[in-house]
Tab-separated table of C-alpha atoms in Angstrom:
chain	number	residue	atom	x	y	z
A	1	UNK	CA	-10.369	78.189	-3.856
A	2	UNK	CA	-8.117	79.066	-0.954
A	3	UNK	CA	-4.608	78.036	-0.171
A	4	UNK	CA	-5.660	74.716	1.342
A	5	UNK	CA	-3.401	72.325	3.187
A	6	UNK	CA	-2.047	68.818	2.809
A	7	UNK	CA	-4.542	66.120	3.577
A	8	UNK	CA	-3.584	62.834	5.237
A	9	UNK	CA	-4.295	60.974	2.002
A	10	UNK	CA	-2.107	63.280	-0.099
A	11	UNK	CA	1.565	62.357	-0.586
A	12	UNK	CA	3.527	65.371	-1.898
A	13	UNK	CA	5.675	64.635	-4.920
A	14	UNK	CA	6.780	65.785	-8.333
A	15	UNK	CA	6.106	62.727	-10.428
A	16	UNK	CA	4.396	62.609	-13.817
A	17	UNK	CA	1.151	61.539	-12.142
A	18	UNK	CA	1.346	64.434	-9.642
A	19	UNK	CA	1.804	66.931	-12.456
A	20	UNK	CA	-1.189	65.807	-14.482
A	21	UNK	CA	-4.060	68.332	-14.303
A	22	UNK	CA	-6.873	67.205	-11.980
A	23	UNK	CA	-9.485	67.503	-14.731
A	24	UNK	CA	-7.596	64.761	-16.564
A	25	UNK	CA	-7.126	62.446	-13.621
A	26	UNK	CA	-10.727	62.508	-12.395
A	27	UNK	CA	-12.273	61.130	-15.627
A	28	UNK	CA	-9.415	58.670	-15.979
A	29	UNK	CA	-10.080	57.114	-12.543
A	30	UNK	CA	-13.848	57.199	-13.121
A	31	UNK	CA	-13.445	55.490	-16.490
A	32	UNK	CA	-11.156	52.831	-14.988
A	33	UNK	CA	-13.692	52.087	-12.253
A	34	UNK	CA	-16.511	51.723	-14.806
A	35	UNK	CA	-14.482	49.300	-16.864
A	36	UNK	CA	-13.557	47.245	-13.798
A	37	UNK	CA	-17.200	46.984	-12.744
A	38	UNK	CA	-18.228	45.905	-16.229
A	39	UNK	CA	-15.634	43.125	-16.426
A	40	UNK	CA	-17.017	39.566	-16.120
A	41	UNK	CA	-16.387	38.157	-12.680
A	42	UNK	CA	-14.844	34.947	-14.046
A	43	UNK	CA	-12.170	36.818	-16.051
A	44	UNK	CA	-9.517	36.288	-13.392
A	45	UNK	CA	-6.639	37.184	-15.699
A	46	UNK	CA	-8.242	40.549	-16.469
A	47	UNK	CA	-8.296	41.487	-12.815
A	48	UNK	CA	-4.626	40.541	-12.656
A	49	UNK	CA	-3.942	42.937	-15.504
A	50	UNK	CA	-5.837	45.707	-13.623
A	51	UNK	CA	-3.612	45.101	-10.595
A	52	UNK	CA	-0.533	45.438	-12.754
A	53	UNK	CA	-1.878	48.707	-14.253
A	54	UNK	CA	-2.429	50.187	-10.789
A	55	UNK	CA	0.979	48.963	-9.670
A	56	UNK	CA	2.539	50.730	-12.675
A	57	UNK	CA	0.728	53.967	-11.780
A	58	UNK	CA	1.886	53.665	-8.163
A	59	UNK	CA	5.459	53.088	-9.325
A	60	UNK	CA	5.420	56.093	-11.627
A	61	UNK	CA	3.864	58.227	-8.878
A	62	UNK	CA	6.378	56.825	-6.356
A	63	UNK	CA	3.612	55.878	-3.907
A	64	UNK	CA	4.819	52.985	-1.668
A	65	UNK	CA	2.682	49.877	-1.299
A	66	UNK	CA	2.631	50.354	2.479
A	67	UNK	CA	1.110	53.837	2.021
A	68	UNK	CA	-1.756	52.296	-0.024
A	69	UNK	CA	-2.293	49.296	2.252
A	70	UNK	CA	-2.620	51.438	5.385
A	71	UNK	CA	-5.367	53.476	3.765
A	72	UNK	CA	-7.327	50.467	2.553
A	73	UNK	CA	-8.878	50.113	5.994
A	74	UNK	CA	-11.883	51.919	4.558
A	75	UNK	CA	-12.681	48.713	2.662
A	76	UNK	CA	-13.241	46.662	5.820
A	77	UNK	CA	-17.091	46.891	5.695
A	78	UNK	CA	-17.023	45.497	2.137
A	79	UNK	CA	-14.732	42.666	3.267
A	80	UNK	CA	-17.035	41.765	6.158
A	81	UNK	CA	-20.059	41.751	3.886
A	82	UNK	CA	-18.285	39.685	1.238
A	83	UNK	CA	-17.102	37.136	3.779
A	84	UNK	CA	-20.645	36.664	5.026
A	85	UNK	CA	-22.106	36.043	1.585
A	86	UNK	CA	-20.844	32.453	1.116
A	87	UNK	CA	-22.138	31.556	4.583
A	88	UNK	CA	-25.662	32.983	4.251
A	89	UNK	CA	-26.004	32.493	0.498
A	90	UNK	CA	-28.561	30.108	-0.988
A	91	UNK	CA	-28.281	27.600	-3.852
A	92	UNK	CA	-25.772	24.863	-4.476
A	93	UNK	CA	-23.256	24.249	-1.715
A	94	UNK	CA	-19.551	23.376	-2.014
A	95	UNK	CA	-17.095	22.160	0.570
A	96	UNK	CA	-14.187	24.523	1.320
A	97	UNK	CA	-11.841	23.607	4.169
A	98	UNK	CA	-14.576	21.536	5.752
A	99	UNK	CA	-17.160	24.318	5.498
A	100	UNK	CA	-20.336	24.110	3.456
A	101	UNK	CA	-20.505	27.357	1.487
A	102	UNK	CA	-22.811	28.717	-1.171
A	103	UNK	CA	-21.258	28.494	-4.656
A	104	UNK	CA	-23.104	31.601	-5.790
A	105	UNK	CA	-22.111	33.375	-2.546
A	106	UNK	CA	-18.465	32.612	-3.257
A	107	UNK	CA	-18.763	34.142	-6.731
A	108	UNK	CA	-20.535	37.189	-5.304
A	109	UNK	CA	-17.897	37.582	-2.598
A	110	UNK	CA	-15.096	37.407	-5.151
A	111	UNK	CA	-16.911	39.852	-7.430
A	112	UNK	CA	-17.361	42.411	-4.634
A	113	UNK	CA	-13.869	42.052	-3.194
A	114	UNK	CA	-12.026	42.189	-6.496
A	115	UNK	CA	-13.870	45.162	-7.919
A	116	UNK	CA	-14.165	47.096	-4.692
A	117	UNK	CA	-10.457	46.648	-3.944
A	118	UNK	CA	-9.433	47.867	-7.396
A	119	UNK	CA	-11.751	50.867	-7.074
A	120	UNK	CA	-10.426	51.724	-3.620
A	121	UNK	CA	-6.795	51.438	-4.699
A	122	UNK	CA	-7.468	53.672	-7.728
A	123	UNK	CA	-9.126	56.236	-5.471
A	124	UNK	CA	-6.229	56.138	-3.006
A	125	UNK	CA	-3.733	56.716	-5.813
A	126	UNK	CA	-5.840	59.666	-7.022
A	127	UNK	CA	-5.964	61.180	-3.530
A	128	UNK	CA	-2.260	60.482	-2.957
A	129	UNK	CA	-1.264	62.430	-6.077
A	130	UNK	CA	-3.845	65.221	-6.068
A	131	UNK	CA	-4.480	67.785	-3.368
A	132	UNK	CA	-8.129	68.010	-2.280
A	133	UNK	CA	-8.452	71.624	-3.358
A	134	UNK	CA	-7.058	70.675	-6.794
A	135	UNK	CA	-9.664	67.943	-7.154
A	136	UNK	CA	-12.333	70.561	-6.574
A	137	UNK	CA	-10.667	72.829	-9.059
A	138	UNK	CA	-10.659	69.953	-11.551
A	139	UNK	CA	-14.370	69.306	-10.886
A	140	UNK	CA	-15.003	73.015	-11.500
A	141	UNK	CA	-13.130	72.893	-14.799
A	142	UNK	CA	-15.108	69.772	-15.821
A	143	UNK	CA	-18.295	71.869	-15.429
A	144	UNK	CA	-19.748	69.819	-12.586
A	145	UNK	CA	-22.779	71.472	-10.920
A	146	UNK	CA	-21.370	74.608	-9.264
A	147	UNK	CA	-23.516	74.131	-6.136
A	148	UNK	CA	-22.063	70.660	-5.488
A	149	UNK	CA	-18.527	71.966	-5.999
A	150	UNK	CA	-19.145	74.808	-3.568
A	151	UNK	CA	-20.604	72.470	-0.905
A	152	UNK	CA	-17.558	70.209	-1.238
A	153	UNK	CA	-15.218	73.198	-1.100
A	154	UNK	CA	-16.734	74.543	2.126
A	155	UNK	CA	-16.809	71.028	3.643
A	156	UNK	CA	-13.083	70.666	2.913
A	157	UNK	CA	-12.311	74.131	4.255
A	158	UNK	CA	-14.264	73.867	7.536
A	159	UNK	CA	-13.994	70.175	8.357
A	160	UNK	CA	-10.807	70.720	10.334
A	161	UNK	CA	-12.388	73.745	12.040
A	162	UNK	CA	-15.314	71.645	13.254
A	163	UNK	CA	-13.047	68.801	14.330
A	164	UNK	CA	-10.911	71.262	16.273
A	165	UNK	CA	-14.054	72.576	17.951
A	166	UNK	CA	-14.912	68.977	18.922
A	167	UNK	CA	-11.461	68.518	20.413
A	168	UNK	CA	-11.762	71.693	22.497
A	169	UNK	CA	-15.147	70.617	23.802
A	170	UNK	CA	-13.736	67.191	24.729
A	171	UNK	CA	-10.799	68.755	26.552
A	172	UNK	CA	-13.199	71.079	28.406
A	173	UNK	CA	-15.311	68.080	29.540
A	174	UNK	CA	-12.319	66.058	30.648
A	175	UNK	CA	-10.793	69.033	32.482
A	176	UNK	CA	-13.961	69.045	34.613
A	177	UNK	CA	-13.585	65.362	35.445
A	178	UNK	CA	-15.953	63.901	32.854
A	179	UNK	CA	-15.125	60.580	31.237
A	180	UNK	CA	-17.628	58.679	29.094
A	181	UNK	CA	-17.624	55.086	30.333
A	182	UNK	CA	-21.158	53.719	29.834
A	183	UNK	CA	-24.613	54.563	28.542
A	184	UNK	CA	-25.348	56.784	31.533
A	185	UNK	CA	-23.084	59.418	30.001
A	186	UNK	CA	-24.908	59.510	26.662
A	187	UNK	CA	-27.064	62.532	27.635
A	188	UNK	CA	-23.889	64.604	28.168
A	189	UNK	CA	-22.497	63.558	24.845
A	190	UNK	CA	-25.859	64.279	23.166
A	191	UNK	CA	-25.848	67.785	24.634
A	192	UNK	CA	-22.294	68.296	23.364
A	193	UNK	CA	-23.347	67.174	19.923
A	194	UNK	CA	-26.264	69.595	20.007
A	195	UNK	CA	-24.031	72.460	21.099
A	196	UNK	CA	-21.559	71.611	18.343
A	197	UNK	CA	-24.368	71.697	15.770
A	198	UNK	CA	-25.564	75.092	16.982
A	199	UNK	CA	-22.031	76.522	16.949
A	200	UNK	CA	-21.451	75.165	13.438
A	201	UNK	CA	-24.764	76.556	12.208
A	202	UNK	CA	-24.047	79.991	13.669
A	203	UNK	CA	-20.546	79.934	12.183
A	204	UNK	CA	-22.043	79.159	8.806
A	205	UNK	CA	-24.398	82.122	9.113
A	206	UNK	CA	-21.508	84.436	9.998
A	207	UNK	CA	-19.404	83.144	7.104
A	208	UNK	CA	-22.336	83.600	4.710
A	209	UNK	CA	-22.859	87.201	5.829
A	210	UNK	CA	-19.157	87.865	5.507
A	211	UNK	CA	-19.237	86.506	1.954
A	212	UNK	CA	-22.258	88.625	1.031
A	213	UNK	CA	-20.524	91.735	2.342
A	214	UNK	CA	-17.614	90.926	0.003
A	215	UNK	CA	-19.765	90.621	-3.107
A	216	UNK	CA	-20.818	86.963	-3.118
A	217	UNK	CA	-23.760	86.457	-5.477
A	218	UNK	CA	-24.301	82.708	-5.305
A	219	UNK	CA	-21.344	81.450	-7.302
A	220	UNK	CA	-17.618	81.368	-6.659
A	221	UNK	CA	-15.172	82.980	-9.084
A	222	UNK	CA	-13.994	80.542	-11.761
A	223	UNK	CA	-10.231	80.152	-11.741
A	224	UNK	CA	-8.809	80.079	-15.237
A	225	UNK	CA	-5.244	78.738	-15.393
A	226	UNK	CA	-5.323	77.441	-18.921
A	227	UNK	CA	-6.798	74.162	-20.103
A	228	UNK	CA	-5.002	70.812	-19.981
A	229	UNK	CA	-2.853	69.991	-22.952
A	230	UNK	CA	-3.525	67.196	-25.417
A	231	UNK	CA	-0.465	65.387	-24.063
A	232	UNK	CA	-1.895	65.506	-20.547
A	233	UNK	CA	-5.236	64.106	-21.677
A	234	UNK	CA	-3.471	61.386	-23.658
A	235	UNK	CA	-1.285	60.425	-20.681
A	236	UNK	CA	-4.239	60.261	-18.319
A	237	UNK	CA	-6.215	58.205	-20.850
A	238	UNK	CA	-3.583	55.442	-20.842
A	239	UNK	CA	-5.029	53.810	-17.679
A	240	UNK	CA	-8.706	53.583	-18.740
A	241	UNK	CA	-7.731	52.745	-22.320
A	242	UNK	CA	-5.547	49.824	-21.255
A	243	UNK	CA	-8.278	48.660	-18.870
A	244	UNK	CA	-10.893	48.931	-21.634
A	245	UNK	CA	-8.745	46.893	-24.015
A	246	UNK	CA	-8.401	44.211	-21.367
A	247	UNK	CA	-12.142	44.213	-20.681
A	248	UNK	CA	-12.992	43.952	-24.383
A	249	UNK	CA	-10.683	40.960	-24.691
A	250	UNK	CA	-12.261	39.345	-21.635
A	251	UNK	CA	-15.734	39.869	-23.101
A	252	UNK	CA	-14.701	38.289	-26.417
A	253	UNK	CA	-13.197	35.246	-24.629
A	254	UNK	CA	-16.256	34.692	-22.431
């Protein structure tokens, strides 16, 4: 899979969560997300329990709250959409701070924000405690489609290469006095994007030929480092199991 490198989302550490095999953590986070989505939107206490579960995981993994909060910017589009729902929603209206808002829109906004936030935080904790290349290795061990794993692996490997190529092209433009200030400069940027695509495509062809010359037959070698232990699976299952118990109780109450 290659040596790899630390990603911005990854926080090196030696906690119990860090040491769990990736093939255990991936299903655990996916199971937690499914349970959260299936929880009734009016079970407020259940969402509070989910927050406490994630806080416990963060504490065990020694991931600071500030680290998680800074990386939750990715949720901004969901927040904007959720905020707009009570305003544009139809149906019965309620007064909130002098504003006439849709009651159903408020429920929908809460439902989206609560569940999306929990899913994002769980994903951030997964990324903070698992190197990207190890996630791909875990996906490989879980027998995900090999082609998808290979595409993700090459994307991870060459993303920084392409970004570095973009930076060099930008520096070359600016060293010649170019500065994009308005729409008149779009043709230059479009040509740069086209050149970047051609360079990336040609690089991909060269890499593919190099792989073929080294015996590549359409699948990457499977790395066998021993399966995860029963204890590892049991530890990883604590999060989705606790969430499932909470969800079942919320279903029985409602």
